[in-house]
Short mmCIF file of C-alpha atoms in Angstrom, two decimals:
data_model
loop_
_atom_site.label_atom_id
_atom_site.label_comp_id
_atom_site.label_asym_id
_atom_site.label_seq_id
_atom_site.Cartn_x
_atom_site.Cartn_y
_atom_site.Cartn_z
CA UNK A 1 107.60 -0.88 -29.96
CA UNK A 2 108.44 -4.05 -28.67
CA UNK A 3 112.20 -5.08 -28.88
CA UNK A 4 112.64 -8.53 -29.28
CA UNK A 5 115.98 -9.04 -27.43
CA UNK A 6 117.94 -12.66 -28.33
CA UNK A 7 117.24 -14.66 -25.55
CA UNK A 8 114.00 -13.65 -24.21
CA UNK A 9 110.99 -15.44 -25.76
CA UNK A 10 107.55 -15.45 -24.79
CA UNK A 11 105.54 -12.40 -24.99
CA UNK A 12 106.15 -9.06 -24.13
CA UNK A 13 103.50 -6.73 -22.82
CA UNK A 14 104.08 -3.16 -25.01
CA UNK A 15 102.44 -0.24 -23.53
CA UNK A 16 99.68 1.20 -25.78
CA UNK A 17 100.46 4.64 -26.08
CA UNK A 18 98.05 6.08 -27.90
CA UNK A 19 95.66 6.67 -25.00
CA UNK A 20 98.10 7.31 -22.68
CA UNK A 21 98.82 10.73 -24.99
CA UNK A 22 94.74 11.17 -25.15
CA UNK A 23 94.22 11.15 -21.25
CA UNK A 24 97.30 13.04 -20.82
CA UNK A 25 96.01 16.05 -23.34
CA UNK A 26 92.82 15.77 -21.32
CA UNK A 27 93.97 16.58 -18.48
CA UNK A 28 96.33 19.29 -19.69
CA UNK A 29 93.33 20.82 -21.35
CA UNK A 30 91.01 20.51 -18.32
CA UNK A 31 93.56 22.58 -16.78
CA UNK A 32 93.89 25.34 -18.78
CA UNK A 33 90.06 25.78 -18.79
CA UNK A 34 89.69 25.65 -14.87
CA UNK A 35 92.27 28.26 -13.89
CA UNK A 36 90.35 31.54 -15.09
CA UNK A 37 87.43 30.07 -13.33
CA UNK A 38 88.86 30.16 -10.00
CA UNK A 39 87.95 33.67 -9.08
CA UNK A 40 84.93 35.20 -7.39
CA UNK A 41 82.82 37.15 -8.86
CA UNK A 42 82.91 39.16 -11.99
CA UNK A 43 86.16 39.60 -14.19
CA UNK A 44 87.22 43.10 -13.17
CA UNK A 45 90.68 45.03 -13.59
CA UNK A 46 90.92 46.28 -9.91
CA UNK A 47 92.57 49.28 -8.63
CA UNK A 48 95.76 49.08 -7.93
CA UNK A 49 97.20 49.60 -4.20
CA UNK A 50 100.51 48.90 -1.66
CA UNK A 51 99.30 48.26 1.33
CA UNK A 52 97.18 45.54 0.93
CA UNK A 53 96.60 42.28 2.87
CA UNK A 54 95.86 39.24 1.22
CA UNK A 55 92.92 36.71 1.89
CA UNK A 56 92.20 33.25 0.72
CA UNK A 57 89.52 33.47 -1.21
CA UNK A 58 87.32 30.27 0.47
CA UNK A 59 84.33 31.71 0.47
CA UNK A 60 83.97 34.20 2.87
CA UNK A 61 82.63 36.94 1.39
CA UNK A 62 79.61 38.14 -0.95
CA UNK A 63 81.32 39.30 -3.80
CA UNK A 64 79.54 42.16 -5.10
CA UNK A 65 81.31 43.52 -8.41
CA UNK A 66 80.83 46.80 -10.35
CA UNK A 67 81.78 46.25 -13.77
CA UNK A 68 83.29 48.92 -16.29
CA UNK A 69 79.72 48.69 -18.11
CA UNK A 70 78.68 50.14 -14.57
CA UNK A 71 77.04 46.75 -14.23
CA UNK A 72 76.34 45.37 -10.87
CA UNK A 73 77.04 41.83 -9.88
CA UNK A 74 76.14 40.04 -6.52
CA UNK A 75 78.32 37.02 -6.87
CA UNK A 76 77.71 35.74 -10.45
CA UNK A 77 73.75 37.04 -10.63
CA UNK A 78 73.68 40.42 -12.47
CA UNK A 79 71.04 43.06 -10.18
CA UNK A 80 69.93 46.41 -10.34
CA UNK A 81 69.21 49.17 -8.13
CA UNK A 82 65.87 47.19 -7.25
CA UNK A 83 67.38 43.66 -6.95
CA UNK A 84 70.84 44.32 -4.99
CA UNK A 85 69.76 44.70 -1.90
CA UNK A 86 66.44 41.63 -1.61
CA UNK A 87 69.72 39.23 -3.27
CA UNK A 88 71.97 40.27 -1.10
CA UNK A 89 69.80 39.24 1.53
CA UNK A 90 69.22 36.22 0.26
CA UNK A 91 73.26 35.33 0.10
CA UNK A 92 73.94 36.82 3.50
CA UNK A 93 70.96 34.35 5.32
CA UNK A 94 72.60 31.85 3.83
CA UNK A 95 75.56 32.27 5.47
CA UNK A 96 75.64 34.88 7.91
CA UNK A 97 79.09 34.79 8.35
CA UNK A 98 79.90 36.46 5.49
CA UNK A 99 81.54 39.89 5.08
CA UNK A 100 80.77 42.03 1.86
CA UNK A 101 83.36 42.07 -0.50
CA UNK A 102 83.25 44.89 -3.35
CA UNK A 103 85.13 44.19 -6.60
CA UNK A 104 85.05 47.64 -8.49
CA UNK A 105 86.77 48.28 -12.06
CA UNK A 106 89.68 50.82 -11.16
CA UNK A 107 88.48 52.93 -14.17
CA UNK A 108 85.00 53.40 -13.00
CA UNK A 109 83.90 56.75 -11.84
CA UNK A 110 83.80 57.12 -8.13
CA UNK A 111 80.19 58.10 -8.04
CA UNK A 112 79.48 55.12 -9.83
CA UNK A 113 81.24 52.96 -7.06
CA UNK A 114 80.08 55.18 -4.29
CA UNK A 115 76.22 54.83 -5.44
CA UNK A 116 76.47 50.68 -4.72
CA UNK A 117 78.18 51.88 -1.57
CA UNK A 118 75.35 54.29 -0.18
CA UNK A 119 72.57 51.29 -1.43
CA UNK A 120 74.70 49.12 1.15
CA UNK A 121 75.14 51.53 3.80
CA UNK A 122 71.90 52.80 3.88
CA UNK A 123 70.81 49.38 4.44
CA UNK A 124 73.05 48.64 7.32
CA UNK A 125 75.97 47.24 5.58
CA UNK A 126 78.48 50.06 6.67
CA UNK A 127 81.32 48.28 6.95
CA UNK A 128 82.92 47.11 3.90
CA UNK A 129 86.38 45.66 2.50
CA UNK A 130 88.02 46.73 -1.18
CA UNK A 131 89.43 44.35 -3.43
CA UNK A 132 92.47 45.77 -4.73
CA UNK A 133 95.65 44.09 -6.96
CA UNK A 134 98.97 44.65 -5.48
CA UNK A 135 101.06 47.29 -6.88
CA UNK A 136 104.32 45.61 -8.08
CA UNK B 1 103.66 0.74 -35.19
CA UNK B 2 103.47 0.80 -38.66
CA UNK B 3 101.84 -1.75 -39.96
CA UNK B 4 102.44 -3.36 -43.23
CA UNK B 5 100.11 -4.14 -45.67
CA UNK B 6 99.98 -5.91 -48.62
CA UNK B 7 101.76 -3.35 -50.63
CA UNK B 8 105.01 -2.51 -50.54
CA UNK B 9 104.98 0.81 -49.64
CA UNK B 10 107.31 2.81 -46.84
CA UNK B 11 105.17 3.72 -43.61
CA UNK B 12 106.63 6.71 -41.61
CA UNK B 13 106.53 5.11 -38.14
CA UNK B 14 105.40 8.56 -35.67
CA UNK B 15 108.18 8.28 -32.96
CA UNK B 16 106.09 8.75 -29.47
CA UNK B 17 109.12 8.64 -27.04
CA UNK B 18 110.18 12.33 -27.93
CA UNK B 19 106.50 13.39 -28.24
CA UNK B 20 105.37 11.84 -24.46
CA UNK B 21 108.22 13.17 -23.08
CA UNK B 22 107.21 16.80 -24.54
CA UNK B 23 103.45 16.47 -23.27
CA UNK B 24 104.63 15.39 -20.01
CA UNK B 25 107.01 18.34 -19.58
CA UNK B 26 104.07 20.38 -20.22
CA UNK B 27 101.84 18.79 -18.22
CA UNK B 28 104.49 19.07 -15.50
CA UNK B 29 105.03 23.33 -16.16
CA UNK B 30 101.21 23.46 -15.78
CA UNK B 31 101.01 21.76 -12.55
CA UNK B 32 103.57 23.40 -11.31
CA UNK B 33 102.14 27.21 -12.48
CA UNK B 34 98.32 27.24 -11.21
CA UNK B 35 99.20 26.92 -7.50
CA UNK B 36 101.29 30.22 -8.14
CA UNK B 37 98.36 31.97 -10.31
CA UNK B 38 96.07 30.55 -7.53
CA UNK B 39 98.23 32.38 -4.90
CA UNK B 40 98.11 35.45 -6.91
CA UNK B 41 94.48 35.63 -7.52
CA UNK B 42 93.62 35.12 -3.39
CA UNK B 43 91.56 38.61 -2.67
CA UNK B 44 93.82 41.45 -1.72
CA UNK B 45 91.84 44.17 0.63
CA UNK B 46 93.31 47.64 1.40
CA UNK B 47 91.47 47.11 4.74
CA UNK B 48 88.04 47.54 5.55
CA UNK B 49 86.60 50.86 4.69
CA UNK B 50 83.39 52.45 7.02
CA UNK B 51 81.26 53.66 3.92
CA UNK B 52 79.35 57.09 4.64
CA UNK B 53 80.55 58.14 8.03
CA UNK B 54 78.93 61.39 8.78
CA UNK B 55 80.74 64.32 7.48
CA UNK B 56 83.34 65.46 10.04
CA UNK B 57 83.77 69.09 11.77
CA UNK B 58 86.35 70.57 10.95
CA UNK B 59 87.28 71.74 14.91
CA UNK B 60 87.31 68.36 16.06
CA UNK B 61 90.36 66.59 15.49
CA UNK B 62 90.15 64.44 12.16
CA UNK B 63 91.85 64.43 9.13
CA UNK B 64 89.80 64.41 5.67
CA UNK B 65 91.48 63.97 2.60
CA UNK B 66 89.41 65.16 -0.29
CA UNK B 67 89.62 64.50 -3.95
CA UNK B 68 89.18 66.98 -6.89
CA UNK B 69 88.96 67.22 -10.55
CA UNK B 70 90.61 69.90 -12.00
CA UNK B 71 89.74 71.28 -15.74
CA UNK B 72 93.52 70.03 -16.84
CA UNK B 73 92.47 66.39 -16.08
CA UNK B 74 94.44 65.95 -13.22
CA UNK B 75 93.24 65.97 -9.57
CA UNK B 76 93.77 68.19 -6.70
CA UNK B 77 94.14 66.90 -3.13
CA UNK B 78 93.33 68.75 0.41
CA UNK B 79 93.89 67.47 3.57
CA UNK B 80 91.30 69.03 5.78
CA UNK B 81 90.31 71.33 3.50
CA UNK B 82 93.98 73.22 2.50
CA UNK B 83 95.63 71.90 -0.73
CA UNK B 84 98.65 70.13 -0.95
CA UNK B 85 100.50 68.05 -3.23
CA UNK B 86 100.45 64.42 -2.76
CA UNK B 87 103.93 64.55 -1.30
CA UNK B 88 103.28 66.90 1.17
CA UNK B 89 99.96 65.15 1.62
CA UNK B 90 102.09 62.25 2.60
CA UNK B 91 104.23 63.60 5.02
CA UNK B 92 101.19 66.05 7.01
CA UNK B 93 99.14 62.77 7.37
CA UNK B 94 102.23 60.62 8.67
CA UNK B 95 103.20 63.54 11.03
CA UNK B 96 99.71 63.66 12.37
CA UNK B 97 98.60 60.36 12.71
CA UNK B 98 101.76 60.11 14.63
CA UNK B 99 100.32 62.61 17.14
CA UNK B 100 96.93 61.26 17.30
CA UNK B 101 96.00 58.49 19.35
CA UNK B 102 92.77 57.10 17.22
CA UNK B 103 94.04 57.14 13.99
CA UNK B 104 91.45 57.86 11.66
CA UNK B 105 91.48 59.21 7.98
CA UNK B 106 88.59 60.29 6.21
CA UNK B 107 88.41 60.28 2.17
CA UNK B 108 85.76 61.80 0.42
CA UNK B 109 86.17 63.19 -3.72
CA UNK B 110 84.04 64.23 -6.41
CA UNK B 111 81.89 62.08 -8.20
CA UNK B 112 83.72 62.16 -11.09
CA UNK B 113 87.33 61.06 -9.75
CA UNK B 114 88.06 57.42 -11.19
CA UNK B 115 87.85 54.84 -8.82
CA UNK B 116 91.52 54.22 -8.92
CA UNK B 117 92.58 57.36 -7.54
CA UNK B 118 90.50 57.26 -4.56
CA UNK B 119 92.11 53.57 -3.86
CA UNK B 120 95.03 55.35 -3.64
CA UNK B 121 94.00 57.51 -1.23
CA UNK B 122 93.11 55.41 0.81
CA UNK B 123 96.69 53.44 0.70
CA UNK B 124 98.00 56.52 1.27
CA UNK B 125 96.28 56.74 4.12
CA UNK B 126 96.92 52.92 5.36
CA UNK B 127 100.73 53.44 4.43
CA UNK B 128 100.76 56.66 6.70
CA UNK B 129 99.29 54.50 9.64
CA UNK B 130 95.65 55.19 9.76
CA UNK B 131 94.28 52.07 11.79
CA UNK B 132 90.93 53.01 10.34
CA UNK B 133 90.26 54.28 7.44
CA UNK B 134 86.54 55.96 6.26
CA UNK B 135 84.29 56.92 3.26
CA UNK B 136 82.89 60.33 4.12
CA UNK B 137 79.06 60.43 2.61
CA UNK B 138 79.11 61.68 -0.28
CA UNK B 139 77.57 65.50 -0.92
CA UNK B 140 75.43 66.72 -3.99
CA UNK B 141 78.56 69.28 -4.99
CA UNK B 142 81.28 67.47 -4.32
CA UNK B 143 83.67 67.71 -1.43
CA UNK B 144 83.63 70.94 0.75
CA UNK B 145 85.96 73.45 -1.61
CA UNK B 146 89.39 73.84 -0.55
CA UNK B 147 91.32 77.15 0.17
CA UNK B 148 95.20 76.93 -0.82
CA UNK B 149 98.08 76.96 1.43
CA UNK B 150 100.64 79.65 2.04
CA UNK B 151 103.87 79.03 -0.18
CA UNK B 152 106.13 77.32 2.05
CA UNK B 153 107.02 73.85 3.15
CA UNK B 154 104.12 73.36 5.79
CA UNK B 155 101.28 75.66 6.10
CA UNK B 156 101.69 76.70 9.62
CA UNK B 157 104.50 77.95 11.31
CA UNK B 158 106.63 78.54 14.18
CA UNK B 159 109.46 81.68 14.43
CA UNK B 160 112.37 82.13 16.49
CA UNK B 161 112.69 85.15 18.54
CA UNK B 162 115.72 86.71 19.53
CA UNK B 163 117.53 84.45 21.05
CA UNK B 164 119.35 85.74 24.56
CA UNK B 165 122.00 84.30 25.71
CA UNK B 166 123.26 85.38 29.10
CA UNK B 167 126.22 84.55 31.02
CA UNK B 168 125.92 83.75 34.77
CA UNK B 169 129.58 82.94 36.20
CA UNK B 170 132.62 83.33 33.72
CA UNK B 171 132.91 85.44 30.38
CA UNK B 172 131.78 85.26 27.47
CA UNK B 173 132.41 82.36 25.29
CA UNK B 174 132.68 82.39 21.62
CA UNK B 175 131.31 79.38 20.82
CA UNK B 176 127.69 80.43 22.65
CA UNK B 177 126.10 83.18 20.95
CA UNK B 178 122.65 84.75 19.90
CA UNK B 179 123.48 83.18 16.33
CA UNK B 180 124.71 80.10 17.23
CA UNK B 181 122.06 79.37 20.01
CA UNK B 182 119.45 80.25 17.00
CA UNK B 183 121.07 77.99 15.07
CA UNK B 184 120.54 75.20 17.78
CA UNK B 185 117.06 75.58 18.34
CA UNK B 186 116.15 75.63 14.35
CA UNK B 187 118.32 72.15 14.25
CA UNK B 188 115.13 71.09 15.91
CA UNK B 189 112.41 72.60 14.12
CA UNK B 190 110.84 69.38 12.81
CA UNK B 191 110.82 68.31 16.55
CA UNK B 192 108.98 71.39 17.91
CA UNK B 193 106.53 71.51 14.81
CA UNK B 194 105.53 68.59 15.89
CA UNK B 195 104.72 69.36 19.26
CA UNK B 196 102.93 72.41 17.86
CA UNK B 197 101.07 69.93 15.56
CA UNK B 198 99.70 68.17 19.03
CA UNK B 199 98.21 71.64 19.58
CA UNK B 200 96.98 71.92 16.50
CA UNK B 201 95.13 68.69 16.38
CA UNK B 202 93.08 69.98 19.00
CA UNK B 203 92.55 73.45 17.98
CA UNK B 204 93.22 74.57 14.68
CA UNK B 205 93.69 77.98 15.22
CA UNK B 206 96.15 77.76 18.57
CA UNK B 207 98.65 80.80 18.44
CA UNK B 208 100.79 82.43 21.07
CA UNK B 209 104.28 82.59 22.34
CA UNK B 210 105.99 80.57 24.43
CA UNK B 211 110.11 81.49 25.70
CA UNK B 212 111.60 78.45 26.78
CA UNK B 213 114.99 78.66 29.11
CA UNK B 214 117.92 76.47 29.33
CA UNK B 215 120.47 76.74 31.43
CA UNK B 216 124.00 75.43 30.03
CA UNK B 217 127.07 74.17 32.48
CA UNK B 218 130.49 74.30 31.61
CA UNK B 219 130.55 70.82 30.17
CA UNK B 220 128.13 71.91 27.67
CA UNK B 221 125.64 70.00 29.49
CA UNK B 222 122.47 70.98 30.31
CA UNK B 223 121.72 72.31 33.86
CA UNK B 224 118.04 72.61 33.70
CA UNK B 225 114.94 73.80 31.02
CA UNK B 226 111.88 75.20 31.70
CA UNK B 227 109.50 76.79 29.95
CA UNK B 228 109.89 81.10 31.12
CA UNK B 229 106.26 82.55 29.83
CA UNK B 230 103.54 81.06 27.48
CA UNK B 231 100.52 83.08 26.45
CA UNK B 232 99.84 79.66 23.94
CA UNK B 233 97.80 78.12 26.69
CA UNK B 234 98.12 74.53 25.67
CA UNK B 235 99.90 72.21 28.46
CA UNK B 236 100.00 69.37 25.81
CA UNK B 237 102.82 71.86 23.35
CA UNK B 238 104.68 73.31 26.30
CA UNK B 239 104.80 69.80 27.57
CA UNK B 240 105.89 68.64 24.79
CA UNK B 241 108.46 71.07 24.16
CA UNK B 242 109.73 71.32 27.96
CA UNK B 243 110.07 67.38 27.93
CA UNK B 244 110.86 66.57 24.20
CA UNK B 245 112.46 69.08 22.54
CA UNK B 246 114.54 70.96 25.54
CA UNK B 247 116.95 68.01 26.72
CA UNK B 248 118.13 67.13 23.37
CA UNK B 249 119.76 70.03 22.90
CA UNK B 250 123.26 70.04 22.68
CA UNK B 251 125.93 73.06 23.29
CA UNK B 252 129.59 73.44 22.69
CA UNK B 253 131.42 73.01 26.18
CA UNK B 254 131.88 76.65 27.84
CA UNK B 255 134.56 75.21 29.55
CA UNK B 256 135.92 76.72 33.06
CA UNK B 257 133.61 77.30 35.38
CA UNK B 258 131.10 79.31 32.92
CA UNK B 259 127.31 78.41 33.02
CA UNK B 260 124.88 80.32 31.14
CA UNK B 261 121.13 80.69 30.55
CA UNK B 262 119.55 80.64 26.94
CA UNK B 263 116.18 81.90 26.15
CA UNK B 264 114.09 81.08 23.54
CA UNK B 265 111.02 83.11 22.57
CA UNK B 266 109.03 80.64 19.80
CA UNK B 267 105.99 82.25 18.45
CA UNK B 268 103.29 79.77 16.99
CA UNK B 269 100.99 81.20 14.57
CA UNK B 270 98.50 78.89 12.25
CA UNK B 271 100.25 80.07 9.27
#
């Protein structure tokens, strides 16, 4: 790729290209695989609703999904009815700071939903926020 | 980049300017997408939700909008245990969270109501102005059964006497009648439903009459209002009426020197 011009002698420097194209791919692939990742907790379609406020998700909450298996998530650690509450602990003395956050498939039955709710109420947690999708 | 051997054979030389330019176009779309998916995936919250708050009475004022399957596959909704469609729904919750000074809803539905639909209950109730919005605890049979509403547009309602209009100084003038003077106080019958709504938020079952006067000047202006006799016993609806409802009244001028009075008997009854 070099062009040897008339005048000009001496040596010319020609960019190797061939891994500039490999580092470039790389990256473009690195990319692709990172983005899904970037959500909390479980994959999950969520209800959908209009008046809803969004929130950077840094971190703030324990992300507790219900999945349309009926599966229950704390963050990415699959519990049970036994195991929800003793991990939950665990997350929240971590950081106490944290507000529960509960990611529920929109075609799940309410009692299904309701069930992790009562687990979390009747252990204190009473106050809890929705994740919805916004309703375009 | 094609290199020649020792034979003499023709090399297809790959042409890389066209093909870095592509991958960096690419690269460039990507870069410029994932802050926008990022943005779209951030957490969006209808607002926290108080999980099993105790179930409410249904004297005290609260509203509780209940969820329930019907046989057909669709869903039934109550507010407070009389059925409604969702539009009505709508409109009952705005009017009475407009009324109400802590604005709380209560949801509660069947077990077997998808998930989904009890979201949108509670944005229904967010988008009507609840500032708080509640999960009532959930009971072995479901929500407390409903009872349906009487046909009509809203399930309680108000009825206009005869009206009386009488004539202090002057004649008669056309333009104020019985009819016409009815016609004037229905203009405002959203208006003094929902000062009878203020009653009803405290007591469900508030009925009575109440005759309200005004007193018209030749201008068509008003002279005065009062309220004549109430056996409806709640200061907050004749208040709201005498103060609300009375002065925006308008009548046609009655022009030289003629002033009248015109009574209104309104008779609430909880439908």
């Amino acid at each position: 790729m070099g062009a040897k011009l008339g005048s000009s002698g001496g040596p010319m420097a020609d960019i190797n290209v061939t891994p500039l194209i490999d580092v470039v791919l790389v990256l473009l692939v690195v990319f692709m695989v990172i983005t899904p990742m970037l959500s909390s907790g479980q994959n999950v379609d969520l209800p959908m609703a209009d008046e809803v406020t969004k929130v950077n998700d840094v971190g703030q909450f324990i992300v507790i999904s219900v999945t349309e298996d009926r599966g229950w998530w704390v963050e990415q650690e699959q519990v049970d009815e036994d195991s929800l509450i003793p991990t939950l602990n665990l997350e929240f003395n971590h950081n106490p700071k944290r507000s529960i956050l509960v990611k529920a498939d929109r075609d799940l039955a309410y009692g299904d939903v309701r069930v992790v709710m009562d687990l979390l109420a009747d252990n204190n947690w009473t106050s809890v926020l929705i994740a919805a999708g916004k309703r375009k | 980049m094609g290199a020649k051997l020792g034979t003499n054979e023709t090399i297809a030389d790959l042409n890389l300017t066209p093909l870095i330019d592509i991958v960096l176009v690419v690269l460039i779309i990507m870069m410029v997408n994932i802050p926008i998916q990022i943005e779209q995936m951030g957490v969006k919250l209808p607002g926290k939700v108080e999980v099993n708050t105790p179930p409410p009475d249904t004297d005290v004022k609260q509203l509780v909008i209940a969820v329930y399957p019907e046989k057909s596959g669709d869903f039934a909704l109550a507010l407070n245990r009389t059925l409604m469609s969702e539009h009505t729904l709508r409109m009952e919750v705005t009017t009475r969270l407009r009324n109400m000074e802590k604005k709380r809803v209560f949801v509660d539905a069947d077990e077997s109501v998808p998930f989904g639909r009890v979201v949108d209950m509670l944005d229904l109730a967010r988008a009507a102005g609840a500032d708080a919005v509640g999960l009532a605890k959930m009971k072995d049979g479901g929500p407390a059964p409903y009872t349906a509403a009487s046909v009509g547009s809203t399930p309680r309602g108000i009825i206009v006497g005869n009206v009386k209009v009488v004539f202090y100084e002057g004649s008669t003038v056309a333009t104020l009648s019985a009819k016409t003077a009815d016609a004037t106080i229905r203009a405002h019958m959203t208006e003094l439903m929902g000062c009878y709504q203020l009653g009803l938020a405290q007591s469900s079952t508030l009925t009575g009459q109440v005759v309200a006067r005004v007193d018209v000047g030749p201008d068509g202006q008003l002279m005065g209002h009062s309220i004549s006799s109430d056996t409806l016993g709640n200061d907050a609806v004749t208040t709201c009426i005498d103060e609300q409802v009375l002065p925006t009244l308008a009548f046609e001028p009655l022009g030289d020197q003629n002033t009248a009075a015109v009574q209104f008997p309104l008779v609430f009854s909880p439908g």
